[in-house]
CSV table of C-alpha atoms and ligand atoms in Angstrom, one decimal:
chain,number,residue,atom,x,y,z
A,1,MET,CA,0.5,-10.8,30.9
A,2,THR,CA,4.3,-10.7,31.1
A,3,GLU,CA,6.2,-8.4,28.9
A,4,HIS,CA,8.6,-9.8,26.4
A,5,PRO,CA,11.8,-8.1,27.5
A,6,ILE,CA,13.3,-5.6,25.0
A,7,HIS,CA,16.9,-6.2,24.1
A,8,TRP,CA,18.5,-3.7,21.8
A,9,GLU,CA,21.5,-5.2,20.2
A,10,THR,CA,23.2,-1.9,19.4
A,11,GLU,CA,23.3,1.6,20.9
A,12,GLY,CA,21.0,3.1,18.3
A,13,THR,CA,17.9,1.9,16.6
A,14,SER,CA,19.2,0.1,13.6
A,15,ARG,CA,18.1,-3.3,15.1
A,16,VAL,CA,14.5,-3.1,16.2
A,17,PRO,CA,13.4,-5.9,18.6
A,18,PHE,CA,10.3,-7.9,17.6
A,19,ALA,CA,9.2,-7.5,21.2
A,20,LEU,CA,8.2,-3.9,20.4
A,21,TYR,CA,5.2,-5.3,18.5
A,22,THR,CA,4.1,-8.3,20.6
A,23,ASP,CA,3.1,-7.1,24.0
A,24,GLU,CA,-0.2,-5.9,25.3
A,25,ASP,CA,1.2,-4.1,28.4
A,26,ARG,CA,3.7,-2.2,26.3
A,27,HIS,CA,0.9,-1.3,23.8
A,28,LYS,CA,-1.1,0.2,26.7
A,29,LYS,CA,1.9,2.3,27.7
A,30,GLU,CA,2.3,3.5,24.1
A,31,LEU,CA,-1.4,4.6,24.1
A,32,GLU,CA,-0.8,6.6,27.3
A,33,ARG,CA,2.4,8.2,26.2
A,34,PHE,CA,1.8,8.8,22.5
A,35,PHE,CA,-2.0,9.0,22.0
A,36,TYR,CA,-3.3,10.4,25.3
A,37,LYS,CA,-0.5,12.7,26.4
A,38,SER,CA,1.7,15.4,24.7
A,39,HIS,CA,0.6,14.5,21.2
A,40,TRP,CA,-2.0,15.7,18.7
A,41,SER,CA,-4.1,13.1,17.0
A,42,TYR,CA,-5.9,13.4,13.7
A,43,VAL,CA,-9.7,13.3,14.0
A,44,GLY,CA,-11.0,14.4,10.6
A,45,LEU,CA,-11.6,17.1,8.1
A,46,GLU,CA,-13.8,20.2,8.6
A,47,ALA,CA,-15.4,19.3,5.3
A,48,GLU,CA,-16.9,16.2,7.0
A,49,ILE,CA,-19.0,18.3,9.3
A,50,PRO,CA,-19.9,21.4,7.3
A,51,ASN,CA,-23.1,22.3,9.0
A,52,PRO,CA,-24.1,23.0,12.6
A,53,GLY,CA,-25.2,19.7,14.2
A,54,ASP,CA,-23.0,17.6,12.0
A,55,PHE,CA,-20.9,15.1,13.7
A,56,LYS,CA,-18.5,12.3,13.0
A,57,ARG,CA,-17.6,9.4,15.4
A,58,THR,CA,-13.9,8.4,15.4
A,59,VAL,CA,-11.1,7.5,17.8
A,60,VAL,CA,-8.1,9.0,19.5
A,61,GLY,CA,-5.9,6.0,20.1
A,62,GLU,CA,-8.4,3.4,21.2
A,63,ARG,CA,-10.8,5.9,22.9
A,64,SER,CA,-14.0,6.7,21.1
A,65,VAL,CA,-14.6,10.4,20.4
A,66,ILE,CA,-17.1,12.5,18.5
A,67,MET,CA,-16.1,15.5,16.4
A,68,THR,CA,-19.1,17.9,16.3
A,69,ARG,CA,-19.9,21.3,14.9
A,70,ALA,CA,-22.0,23.3,17.4
A,71,THR,CA,-24.7,25.8,16.6
A,72,ASP,CA,-22.2,28.6,16.7
A,73,GLY,CA,-20.1,26.9,14.0
A,74,GLN,CA,-17.3,26.0,16.4
A,75,ILE,CA,-15.7,22.5,16.2
A,76,HIS,CA,-15.6,20.4,19.4
A,77,VAL,CA,-14.2,17.0,20.1
A,78,VAL,CA,-15.8,15.1,23.1
A,79,GLU,CA,-15.3,11.6,24.4
A,80,ASN,CA,-18.0,9.2,23.6
A,81,VAL,CA,-18.5,8.1,27.2
A,82,CYS,CA,-21.7,9.0,29.0
A,83,ALA,CA,-20.9,10.8,32.3
A,84,HIS,CA,-23.5,8.6,34.0
A,85,ARG,CA,-22.7,5.0,33.5
A,86,GLY,CA,-20.0,5.2,30.9
A,87,MET,CA,-21.8,3.9,27.9
A,88,GLN,CA,-20.5,4.8,24.4
A,89,PHE,CA,-23.8,6.4,23.5
A,90,CYS,CA,-23.1,7.5,20.0
A,91,ARG,CA,-23.3,4.6,17.6
A,92,GLU,CA,-23.6,6.3,14.2
A,93,ARG,CA,-20.4,7.1,12.2
A,94,HIS,CA,-21.8,10.4,10.9
A,95,GLY,CA,-25.0,12.3,11.3
A,96,ASN,CA,-26.7,15.5,12.3
A,97,LYS,CA,-28.3,16.1,15.7
A,98,ASN,CA,-29.1,19.1,17.9
A,99,GLU,CA,-28.1,17.1,21.0
A,100,PHE,CA,-26.7,13.7,22.0
A,101,VAL,CA,-28.9,11.5,24.1
A,102,CYS,CA,-27.6,8.4,25.8
A,103,PRO,CA,-30.1,5.6,25.2
A,104,TYR,CA,-29.4,3.9,28.5
A,105,HIS,CA,-31.0,6.5,30.8
A,106,GLN,CA,-31.5,9.4,28.3
A,107,TRP,CA,-29.0,11.7,29.8
A,108,SER,CA,-28.6,14.4,27.2
A,109,TYR,CA,-25.7,16.6,26.1
A,110,THR,CA,-25.2,19.6,23.9
A,111,LEU,CA,-23.0,19.4,20.9
A,112,LYS,CA,-20.2,20.9,23.1
A,113,GLY,CA,-20.6,18.1,25.5
A,114,ASP,CA,-22.4,20.0,28.3
A,115,LEU,CA,-24.8,17.9,30.3
A,116,GLN,CA,-28.3,19.5,29.8
A,117,GLY,CA,-30.8,16.9,30.9
A,118,VAL,CA,-31.1,14.2,33.5
A,119,PRO,CA,-34.4,12.3,33.7
A,120,PHE,CA,-35.9,12.2,37.2
A,121,ARG,CA,-33.2,14.5,38.4
A,122,ARG,CA,-35.7,15.9,41.0
A,123,GLY,CA,-37.4,12.5,41.6
A,124,VAL,CA,-41.0,11.6,41.2
A,125,ARG,CA,-44.0,12.9,42.9
A,126,GLN,CA,-46.1,10.2,44.5
A,127,ASP,CA,-48.8,10.5,47.1
A,128,GLY,CA,-48.0,14.1,47.7
A,129,LYS,CA,-44.3,13.7,48.3
A,130,VAL,CA,-41.2,13.6,46.1
A,131,ASN,CA,-39.3,10.4,46.0
A,132,GLY,CA,-35.8,9.7,44.8
A,133,GLY,CA,-33.8,11.8,42.3
A,134,MET,CA,-30.3,13.1,42.3
A,135,PRO,CA,-28.8,14.6,45.5
A,136,ALA,CA,-29.6,18.3,46.0
A,137,ASP,CA,-26.0,19.3,45.4
A,138,PHE,CA,-25.8,17.5,42.0
A,139,ASP,CA,-24.7,20.1,39.4
A,140,PRO,CA,-24.9,19.2,35.7
A,141,LYS,CA,-22.0,21.6,35.1
A,142,ASP,CA,-19.7,19.2,36.8
A,143,HIS,CA,-20.8,16.2,34.6
A,144,GLY,CA,-20.3,17.1,31.0
A,145,LEU,CA,-18.6,14.8,28.5
A,146,THR,CA,-14.7,14.9,28.6
A,147,ALA,CA,-13.8,17.6,26.1
A,148,LEU,CA,-10.6,17.3,24.2
A,149,LYS,CA,-8.4,20.2,23.1
A,150,VAL,CA,-9.0,21.0,19.4
A,151,ALA,CA,-6.7,22.5,16.8
A,152,THR,CA,-7.5,23.1,13.1
A,153,ARG,CA,-5.3,24.1,10.3
A,154,GLY,CA,-6.0,24.1,6.5
A,155,GLY,CA,-9.3,22.3,7.1
A,156,VAL,CA,-7.8,19.4,9.1
A,157,VAL,CA,-8.9,18.8,12.6
A,158,PHE,CA,-6.7,17.5,15.4
A,159,ALA,CA,-7.5,16.8,19.0
A,160,SER,CA,-5.7,15.9,22.2
A,161,PHE,CA,-6.8,14.7,25.7
A,162,ASP,CA,-3.8,16.6,27.0
A,163,HIS,CA,-4.8,20.3,27.5
A,164,ASN,CA,-1.2,21.2,28.1
A,165,VAL,CA,0.0,19.9,24.7
A,166,GLU,CA,2.2,22.2,22.7
A,167,SER,CA,0.6,24.1,19.8
A,168,LEU,CA,-0.1,22.1,16.7
A,169,GLU,CA,2.4,24.1,14.8
A,170,ASP,CA,5.2,23.4,17.3
A,171,PHE,CA,4.1,19.8,17.4
A,172,MET,CA,4.7,19.5,13.6
A,173,GLY,CA,7.8,21.6,13.6
A,174,PRO,CA,8.7,24.0,10.7
A,175,THR,CA,10.0,21.4,8.3
A,176,ILE,CA,6.9,19.2,8.3
A,177,LEU,CA,4.6,22.2,8.6
A,178,LYS,CA,5.9,23.4,5.2
A,179,TYR,CA,4.8,20.2,3.5
A,180,PHE,CA,1.5,20.2,5.5
A,181,ASP,CA,0.7,23.8,4.3
A,182,ARG,CA,1.6,22.9,0.7
A,183,LEU,CA,-1.2,20.3,0.7
A,184,PHE,CA,-3.7,22.1,3.0
A,185,ASN,CA,-3.1,25.6,1.7
A,186,GLY,CA,-6.5,27.0,2.6
A,187,ARG,CA,-8.5,25.8,-0.3
A,188,LYS,CA,-11.8,24.3,0.7
A,189,LEU,CA,-11.7,20.5,0.8
A,190,VAL,CA,-14.3,18.1,-0.6
A,191,VAL,CA,-14.6,14.6,0.7
A,192,LEU,CA,-14.7,12.1,-2.2
A,193,GLY,CA,-15.1,8.9,-0.1
A,194,TYR,CA,-13.8,6.5,2.4
A,195,ASN,CA,-12.1,3.2,2.6
A,196,ARG,CA,-11.8,1.2,5.8
A,197,GLN,CA,-9.7,-1.8,6.4
A,198,ARG,CA,-8.5,-3.9,9.4
A,199,ILE,CA,-4.9,-4.8,9.2
A,200,PRO,CA,-3.8,-7.6,11.6
A,201,GLY,CA,-0.5,-6.0,12.6
A,202,ASN,CA,0.9,-3.6,15.1
A,203,TRP,CA,0.0,0.1,14.4
A,204,LYS,CA,3.7,1.2,14.3
A,205,LEU,CA,4.2,-0.9,11.2
A,206,MET,CA,2.0,1.5,9.2
A,207,GLN,CA,4.1,4.4,10.3
A,208,GLU,CA,7.2,2.5,9.3
A,209,ASN,CA,5.7,1.6,5.9
A,210,ILE,CA,5.4,5.3,5.0
A,211,LYS,CA,8.9,6.0,6.5
A,212,ASP,CA,10.3,3.3,4.2
A,213,PRO,CA,11.2,4.5,0.8
A,214,TYR,CA,13.1,1.3,0.1
A,215,HIS,CA,10.1,-0.8,-0.5
A,216,PRO,CA,7.8,1.1,-3.0
A,217,GLY,CA,10.0,0.5,-6.0
A,218,LEU,CA,10.4,-3.2,-5.1
A,219,LEU,CA,7.2,-4.5,-3.4
A,220,HIS,CA,4.8,-2.4,-5.5
A,221,THR,CA,5.3,-3.8,-8.9
A,222,TRP,CA,2.5,-1.6,-10.2
A,223,PHE,CA,4.5,1.5,-9.3
A,224,VAL,CA,7.6,0.1,-10.9
A,225,THR,CA,5.9,-1.2,-14.0
A,226,PHE,CA,4.3,2.1,-14.8
A,227,GLY,CA,7.0,4.4,-13.5
A,228,LEU,CA,5.2,6.1,-10.7
A,229,TRP,CA,7.7,5.6,-8.0
A,230,ARG,CA,11.4,5.0,-8.8
A,231,ALA,CA,14.4,4.8,-6.5
A,232,ASP,CA,16.3,6.9,-8.9
A,233,ASN,CA,13.8,9.8,-9.0
A,234,LYS,CA,14.9,13.0,-7.4
A,235,SER,CA,13.9,12.7,-3.8
A,236,GLU,CA,14.2,14.1,-0.3
A,237,LEU,CA,13.6,12.6,3.1
A,238,ARG,CA,12.8,15.2,5.8
A,239,MET,CA,12.0,15.0,9.5
A,240,ASP,CA,11.0,17.1,12.5
A,241,ALA,CA,13.6,17.9,15.2
A,242,HIS,CA,12.4,14.9,17.3
A,243,HIS,CA,12.6,12.6,14.2
A,244,ARG,CA,9.0,11.4,14.9
A,245,HIS,CA,7.3,13.0,11.9
A,246,ALA,CA,8.6,12.7,8.3
A,247,ALA,CA,8.1,13.5,4.7
A,248,MET,CA,9.1,11.3,1.8
A,249,VAL,CA,9.3,13.6,-1.3
A,250,SER,CA,9.7,12.3,-4.8
A,251,THR,CA,9.6,14.0,-8.2
A,252,ARG,CA,8.4,11.8,-11.0
A,253,GLY,CA,9.9,12.1,-14.5
A,254,SER,CA,13.3,13.2,-13.1
A,255,ALA,CA,14.6,9.7,-14.0
A,256,GLY,CA,12.0,7.5,-15.8
A,257,GLN,CA,8.8,8.3,-17.5
A,258,ALA,CA,5.3,7.3,-16.6
A,259,THR,CA,3.7,6.6,-20.0
A,260,GLY,CA,1.3,3.7,-19.4
A,261,GLN,CA,3.8,1.5,-21.2
A,262,ALA,CA,6.3,-0.3,-19.0
A,263,SER,CA,8.9,-0.8,-21.7
A,264,GLN,CA,9.6,3.0,-21.9
A,265,VAL,CA,10.9,3.0,-18.4
A,266,THR,CA,14.7,2.9,-18.3
A,267,GLN,CA,17.5,2.2,-15.8
A,268,VAL,CA,15.5,0.5,-13.1
A,269,SER,CA,14.2,-2.8,-14.4
A,270,SER,CA,10.5,-3.2,-14.7
A,271,PHE,CA,8.4,-6.1,-13.4
A,272,LYS,CA,6.9,-6.9,-16.8
A,273,GLU,CA,8.4,-4.9,-19.6
A,274,SER,CA,5.6,-5.3,-22.0
A,275,MET,CA,2.7,-4.9,-19.6
A,276,GLN,CA,0.1,-2.3,-20.7
A,277,LEU,CA,-3.0,-1.0,-19.1
A,278,ASN,CA,-6.4,-1.7,-20.6
A,279,ASP,CA,-7.4,1.7,-19.3
A,280,PRO,CA,-4.5,4.1,-19.6
A,281,SER,CA,-6.5,6.8,-17.9
A,282,PHE,CA,-5.2,5.6,-14.6
A,283,LEU,CA,-2.0,7.3,-15.7
A,284,ASP,CA,-3.7,10.5,-16.9
A,285,ILE,CA,-1.6,12.6,-14.5
A,286,VAL,CA,-1.8,16.3,-14.7
A,287,PRO,CA,0.6,18.4,-12.7
A,288,GLU,CA,-1.1,21.0,-10.5
A,289,ASP,CA,0.1,24.5,-9.5
A,290,TRP,CA,0.1,23.7,-5.8
A,291,TRP,CA,2.7,20.9,-6.2
A,292,LYS,CA,5.3,23.6,-6.7
A,293,MET,CA,7.8,24.0,-3.8
A,294,GLU,CA,10.8,26.2,-4.2
A,295,ASP,CA,12.2,25.0,-7.6
A,296,GLN,CA,10.6,21.6,-7.4
A,297,MET,CA,7.3,20.0,-8.5
A,298,PRO,CA,7.1,17.0,-6.2
A,299,SER,CA,4.7,14.4,-7.6
A,300,ALA,CA,4.5,12.4,-4.4
A,301,VAL,CA,4.8,13.6,-0.9
A,302,MET,CA,4.0,11.1,1.8
A,303,MET,CA,3.9,12.7,5.3
A,304,THR,CA,3.8,10.7,8.5
A,305,LEU,CA,2.5,12.6,11.5
A,306,PHE,CA,3.3,10.5,14.6
A,307,PRO,CA,1.4,8.7,15.9
A,308,SER,CA,-1.9,8.9,14.3
A,309,VAL,CA,-2.0,9.8,10.6
A,310,ILE,CA,-0.5,9.8,7.1
A,311,PHE,CA,-1.1,12.5,4.6
A,312,GLN,CA,-0.8,11.3,1.0
A,313,GLN,CA,-0.2,13.0,-2.2
A,314,GLN,CA,0.5,10.5,-5.0
A,315,VAL,CA,0.2,12.4,-8.2
A,316,ASN,CA,-3.4,13.7,-8.3
A,317,SER,CA,-4.6,11.4,-5.5
A,318,VAL,CA,-4.8,13.0,-2.1
A,319,SER,CA,-6.0,11.4,1.1
A,320,THR,CA,-5.6,11.1,4.8
A,321,ARG,CA,-5.0,7.7,6.3
A,322,HIS,CA,-6.0,7.4,10.0
A,323,ILE,CA,-4.3,4.8,12.1
A,324,GLN,CA,-6.7,3.4,14.7
A,325,PRO,CA,-5.0,0.9,17.0
A,326,ASP,CA,-6.9,-2.0,18.4
A,327,GLY,CA,-4.7,-4.0,20.7
A,328,HIS,CA,-1.0,-4.6,20.0
A,329,GLY,CA,-1.7,-6.9,17.1
A,330,ALA,CA,-4.2,-5.0,14.9
A,331,PHE,CA,-5.4,-1.6,13.7
A,332,ASP,CA,-8.1,-0.2,11.6
A,333,PHE,CA,-6.9,1.9,8.8
A,334,VAL,CA,-9.3,4.6,7.5
A,335,TRP,CA,-8.7,6.4,4.3
A,336,THR,CA,-10.4,9.7,3.5
A,337,HIS,CA,-10.0,10.5,-0.2
A,338,PHE,CA,-10.6,14.2,-0.8
A,339,GLY,CA,-10.3,16.9,-3.5
A,340,PHE,CA,-10.7,20.6,-3.6
A,341,GLU,CA,-13.8,22.7,-4.1
A,342,ASP,CA,-12.2,24.5,-7.0
A,343,ASP,CA,-11.3,21.3,-8.9
A,344,THR,CA,-12.6,21.1,-12.4
A,345,PRO,CA,-15.0,18.2,-13.2
A,346,GLU,CA,-12.1,16.5,-15.0
A,347,MET,CA,-9.8,16.8,-12.0
A,348,HIS,CA,-12.6,15.5,-9.8
A,349,GLU,CA,-12.9,12.4,-12.0
A,350,ARG,CA,-9.2,12.1,-12.2
A,351,ARG,CA,-8.8,12.0,-8.4
A,352,LEU,CA,-11.5,9.4,-8.1
A,353,ARG,CA,-9.9,7.3,-10.8
A,354,GLN,CA,-6.4,7.5,-9.3
A,355,SER,CA,-7.8,6.6,-5.8
A,356,ASN,CA,-8.1,3.1,-7.2
A,357,LEU,CA,-4.3,2.8,-6.7
A,358,PHE,CA,-4.9,3.1,-3.0
A,359,GLY,CA,-7.1,1.8,-0.2
A,360,PRO,CA,-7.5,-1.8,0.9
A,361,ALA,CA,-7.8,-3.2,-2.6
A,362,GLY,CA,-5.7,-0.6,-4.3
A,363,PHE,CA,-3.4,-1.6,-7.2
A,364,VAL,CA,-0.5,-0.4,-5.0
A,365,SER,CA,-1.5,-0.3,-1.3
A,366,ALA,CA,-3.1,-3.8,-1.1
A,367,ASP,CA,0.5,-5.0,-0.9
A,368,ASP,CA,1.3,-3.0,2.2
A,369,GLY,CA,-1.6,-4.6,4.3
A,370,GLU,CA,-0.2,-8.0,3.4
A,371,VAL,CA,3.4,-7.4,4.3
A,372,ILE,CA,2.4,-5.9,7.6
A,373,GLU,CA,0.2,-8.9,8.4
A,374,PHE,CA,3.0,-11.4,7.5
A,375,SER,CA,5.6,-9.4,9.5
A,376,GLN,CA,3.4,-9.4,12.6
A,377,GLN,CA,2.9,-13.2,12.3
A,378,ALA,CA,6.7,-13.6,12.5
A,379,PHE,CA,7.0,-11.2,15.5
A,380,GLU,CA,4.4,-13.2,17.4
A,381,THR,CA,6.2,-16.5,16.9
A,382,LYS,CA,9.7,-15.2,17.5
A,383,PRO,CA,9.5,-12.3,19.9
A,384,ALA,CA,13.1,-12.5,21.1
A,385,HIS,CA,14.4,-11.8,17.5
A,386,ARG,CA,14.9,-8.4,15.9
A,387,MET,CA,14.8,-6.7,12.5
A,388,LEU,CA,17.6,-5.1,10.6
A,389,VAL,CA,17.1,-1.4,9.8
A,390,GLU,CA,20.6,-0.6,8.5
A,391,LEU,CA,20.1,0.5,5.0
A,392,GLY,CA,21.9,3.8,4.5
A,393,GLY,CA,23.9,3.4,7.7
A,394,ARG,CA,23.1,3.2,11.4
A,395,ASP,CA,22.6,6.8,12.2
A,396,VAL,CA,19.7,9.2,11.7
A,397,GLY,CA,19.6,12.2,9.4
A,398,GLU,CA,17.8,13.7,6.4
A,399,THR,CA,18.9,12.6,2.9
A,400,ASP,CA,18.5,13.5,-0.7
A,401,HIS,CA,18.0,9.9,-1.8
A,402,MET,CA,15.6,7.0,-1.1
A,403,VAL,CA,18.0,4.2,-0.4
A,404,THR,CA,17.9,4.4,3.3
A,405,GLU,CA,15.9,3.4,6.4
A,406,THR,CA,16.9,6.5,8.3
A,407,LEU,CA,13.3,7.6,9.0
A,408,ILE,CA,12.5,4.4,10.7
A,409,ARG,CA,15.6,4.6,12.8
A,410,GLY,CA,14.6,8.2,13.7
A,411,MET,CA,11.1,7.2,14.7
A,412,TYR,CA,12.5,4.5,17.1
A,413,GLU,CA,15.0,6.9,18.5
A,414,TYR,CA,12.0,9.0,19.6
A,415,TRP,CA,10.1,6.0,20.7
A,416,ARG,CA,13.0,4.8,22.9
A,417,LYS,CA,13.2,8.3,24.5
A,418,VAL,CA,9.4,8.6,25.3
A,419,MET,CA,9.0,5.0,26.3
A,420,GLU,CA,12.2,5.1,28.4
A,421,ALA,CA,13.1,1.8,26.8
B,1985,FE2,FE1,3.9,0.7,0.3
């Protein structure tokens, strides 16, 4: 397959070629450089595998991996590829086992990925002699599953195929780490549930979506109508030194009010002034102590950790959103809604209720899946064209307002460097 050539119209990244989203070879190069080398990828929460033997099947990039908890309580991440004939032997999404057995020839592995059993390794005894079997110098120690490097922090598990990757903390950088530690501050996490969706668009569009503070107050009429996200709220956009990760921080109530009645919202016009919720409990928002950061109480912090994950706090709804690419034109998007072990029953209910705003059919985020799909359709039909990313100027830098596309420009600055494009 021939590549669509990349033509940058300008020095910087304020005009992003559609060809960045349309090419399978380029996509494979992205997987190598972003997902399989020099980067940490999200794999899950410790709370998903609380007991020895627990496992969860997931992916790093497009490679199938299994996150396990071994008998000694340690977390391991191994590739789901049998050392024998390469089969993806683990088919369940979650479970508990004391070993993994590949169904093809029943090679068995420990939860750490060590090869422990090879049927007929020493052949079969027939007519007084031994026939077949593995060569005498075959050593199971040389044929374990590929083990990834693992890092955990605040109950979140990351893995990397690259054992020379920098520390997770250096990877995030101090600015993003501060927001990460605010959300994952050591409290025990509780998994509330999952959403899975397939979005027929390039995976980078999801990163862009959460680096784009321009759209929530315009596309998401639900947000605007009920005052949850407003362009004139007090806000901050923050990045790591490479401009690959970001945090969009917004403090509700600093401009308009979320009251469950649209007409009480001022300044920024509402979609439908008189619209009211049949069930106002969706807006039963209770500030929590952990929101506090310096002199602020941010009610929404959307973190993008490049390339694999988004960490969401939208009022009382907290979740991880895992980006799982599948070719250049699609990705699976997996939401893990969670809460905290010390939540009151009321807060538990509140988080569940507010999670209805998110996920594939969420009142808010259903919109994002659609706009990504329709963007991808245009890229495929017009690969020589480009998009405009010029809001807030053409350069890259942190801001204290939302009316800018600087985080997207920053991400593509990093992308150009790593992809040498
Ligand atoms: Fe959105």
